[in-house]
């Protein structure tokens, strides 16, 4: 995850954002909760940093994971408000 700071706006009043470039779980280890745990840790790190949102570009496979976690589609990416 990268941390980015922009001028505050309605969707992110702090202006601080966590940007997740990619997430991947080896096929041999899928369906064991690993991706969900990693995503939880990423979100907690973003929260600790003071981010107002976490954004990720989701693959077709990842959309269900992110949606179940609480991310919503926002244009070309998915966003989780903190």
PDB file of C-alpha atoms in Angstrom:
ATOM      1  CA  UNK A   1       0.000   0.000   0.000  1.00  0.00           C
ATOM      2  CA  UNK A   2       1.125   3.497  -0.792  1.00  0.00           C
ATOM      3  CA  UNK A   3       0.033   6.510   1.184  1.00  0.00           C
ATOM      4  CA  UNK A   4      -0.988   9.589  -0.784  1.00  0.00           C
ATOM      5  CA  UNK A   5      -1.971  12.994   0.497  1.00  0.00           C
ATOM      6  CA  UNK A   6      -4.249  15.245  -1.547  1.00  0.00           C
ATOM      7  CA  UNK A   7      -6.267  18.305  -0.661  1.00  0.00           C
ATOM      8  CA  UNK A   8      -9.239  17.253   1.475  1.00  0.00           C
ATOM      9  CA  UNK A   9     -12.480  16.592  -0.367  1.00  0.00           C
ATOM     10  CA  UNK A  10     -15.964  15.307   0.436  1.00  0.00           C
ATOM     11  CA  UNK A  11     -15.077  11.619  -0.033  1.00  0.00           C
ATOM     12  CA  UNK A  12     -11.897  11.922   2.041  1.00  0.00           C
ATOM     13  CA  UNK A  13     -11.932  14.835   4.503  1.00  0.00           C
ATOM     14  CA  UNK A  14      -8.414  14.074   5.798  1.00  0.00           C
ATOM     15  CA  UNK A  15      -6.949  14.121   2.293  1.00  0.00           C
ATOM     16  CA  UNK A  16      -4.896  11.035   3.211  1.00  0.00           C
ATOM     17  CA  UNK A  17      -5.499   7.934   1.117  1.00  0.00           C
ATOM     18  CA  UNK A  18      -4.177   4.391   1.105  1.00  0.00           C
ATOM     19  CA  UNK A  19      -3.692   3.052  -2.417  1.00  0.00           C
ATOM     20  CA  UNK A  20      -3.386  -0.718  -2.800  1.00  0.00           C
ATOM     21  CA  UNK A  21      -1.612  -1.509  -6.051  1.00  0.00           C
ATOM     22  CA  UNK A  22      -2.323  -5.218  -6.110  1.00  0.00           C
ATOM     23  CA  UNK A  23      -3.152  -8.217  -3.971  1.00  0.00           C
ATOM     24  CA  UNK A  24      -2.565 -11.819  -4.966  1.00  0.00           C
ATOM     25  CA  UNK A  25      -2.975 -15.150  -3.218  1.00  0.00           C
ATOM     26  CA  UNK A  26      -1.246 -18.188  -4.661  1.00  0.00           C
ATOM     27  CA  UNK A  27      -3.950 -20.534  -5.999  1.00  0.00           C
ATOM     28  CA  UNK A  28      -2.717 -23.280  -3.677  1.00  0.00           C
ATOM     29  CA  UNK A  29      -3.584 -21.133  -0.635  1.00  0.00           C
ATOM     30  CA  UNK A  30      -6.893 -19.592  -1.726  1.00  0.00           C
ATOM     31  CA  UNK A  31     -10.161 -20.005   0.210  1.00  0.00           C
ATOM     32  CA  UNK A  32      -8.344 -20.033   3.576  1.00  0.00           C
ATOM     33  CA  UNK A  33      -9.056 -16.448   4.655  1.00  0.00           C
ATOM     34  CA  UNK A  34      -5.541 -15.219   3.846  1.00  0.00           C
ATOM     35  CA  UNK A  35      -6.639 -12.403   1.510  1.00  0.00           C
ATOM     36  CA  UNK A  36      -9.304 -11.254   3.976  1.00  0.00           C
ATOM     37  CA  UNK A  37      -6.739 -11.156   6.801  1.00  0.00           C
ATOM     38  CA  UNK A  38      -4.252  -9.231   4.656  1.00  0.00           C
ATOM     39  CA  UNK A  39      -6.963  -6.782   3.634  1.00  0.00           C
ATOM     40  CA  UNK A  40      -7.914  -6.288   7.295  1.00  0.00           C
ATOM     41  CA  UNK A  41      -4.305  -5.485   8.139  1.00  0.00           C
ATOM     42  CA  UNK A  42      -3.995  -3.067   5.218  1.00  0.00           C
ATOM     43  CA  UNK A  43      -7.147  -1.229   6.305  1.00  0.00           C
ATOM     44  CA  UNK A  44      -5.918  -1.037   9.909  1.00  0.00           C
ATOM     45  CA  UNK A  45      -2.567   0.390   8.765  1.00  0.00           C
ATOM     46  CA  UNK A  46      -4.399   3.005   6.708  1.00  0.00           C
ATOM     47  CA  UNK A  47      -6.594   3.867   9.687  1.00  0.00           C
ATOM     48  CA  UNK A  48      -3.530   4.189  11.955  1.00  0.00           C
ATOM     49  CA  UNK A  49      -1.898   6.503   9.411  1.00  0.00           C
ATOM     50  CA  UNK A  50      -4.986   8.726   9.471  1.00  0.00           C
ATOM     51  CA  UNK A  51      -6.325   7.886   6.030  1.00  0.00           C
ATOM     52  CA  UNK A  52      -9.909   8.720   5.214  1.00  0.00           C
ATOM     53  CA  UNK A  53     -10.136   6.107   2.473  1.00  0.00           C
ATOM     54  CA  UNK A  54      -8.460   3.059   0.949  1.00  0.00           C
ATOM     55  CA  UNK A  55      -8.628   2.536  -2.796  1.00  0.00           C
ATOM     56  CA  UNK A  56      -7.852  -0.492  -4.936  1.00  0.00           C
ATOM     57  CA  UNK A  57      -8.216  -1.429  -8.574  1.00  0.00           C
ATOM     58  CA  UNK A  58      -9.938  -4.799  -8.424  1.00  0.00           C
ATOM     59  CA  UNK A  59      -9.674  -7.729 -10.776  1.00  0.00           C
ATOM     60  CA  UNK A  60     -12.827  -9.677 -11.537  1.00  0.00           C
ATOM     61  CA  UNK A  61     -11.715 -12.277  -8.977  1.00  0.00           C
ATOM     62  CA  UNK A  62     -11.109  -9.650  -6.297  1.00  0.00           C
ATOM     63  CA  UNK A  63     -14.396  -7.753  -6.582  1.00  0.00           C
ATOM     64  CA  UNK A  64     -16.318 -10.232  -4.413  1.00  0.00           C
ATOM     65  CA  UNK A  65     -13.690 -10.116  -1.633  1.00  0.00           C
ATOM     66  CA  UNK A  66     -13.619  -6.322  -1.604  1.00  0.00           C
ATOM     67  CA  UNK A  67     -17.407  -5.995  -1.821  1.00  0.00           C
ATOM     68  CA  UNK A  68     -17.882  -8.433   1.072  1.00  0.00           C
ATOM     69  CA  UNK A  69     -15.369  -6.385   3.084  1.00  0.00           C
ATOM     70  CA  UNK A  70     -17.319  -3.169   2.469  1.00  0.00           C
ATOM     71  CA  UNK A  71     -15.568  -1.587  -0.504  1.00  0.00           C
ATOM     72  CA  UNK A  72     -17.806   0.088  -3.065  1.00  0.00           C
ATOM     73  CA  UNK A  73     -17.199   0.720  -6.751  1.00  0.00           C
ATOM     74  CA  UNK A  74     -16.152   4.270  -7.535  1.00  0.00           C
ATOM     75  CA  UNK A  75     -15.363   4.648 -11.222  1.00  0.00           C
ATOM     76  CA  UNK A  76     -12.384   2.494 -12.197  1.00  0.00           C
ATOM     77  CA  UNK A  77     -11.523   1.502  -8.629  1.00  0.00           C
ATOM     78  CA  UNK A  78     -13.097   0.321  -5.401  1.00  0.00           C
ATOM     79  CA  UNK A  79     -13.075   2.465  -2.281  1.00  0.00           C
ATOM     80  CA  UNK A  80     -13.395   1.803   1.433  1.00  0.00           C
ATOM     81  CA  UNK A  81     -14.170   4.826   3.623  1.00  0.00           C
ATOM     82  CA  UNK A  82     -12.618   4.851   7.079  1.00  0.00           C
TER      83      UNK A  82
END
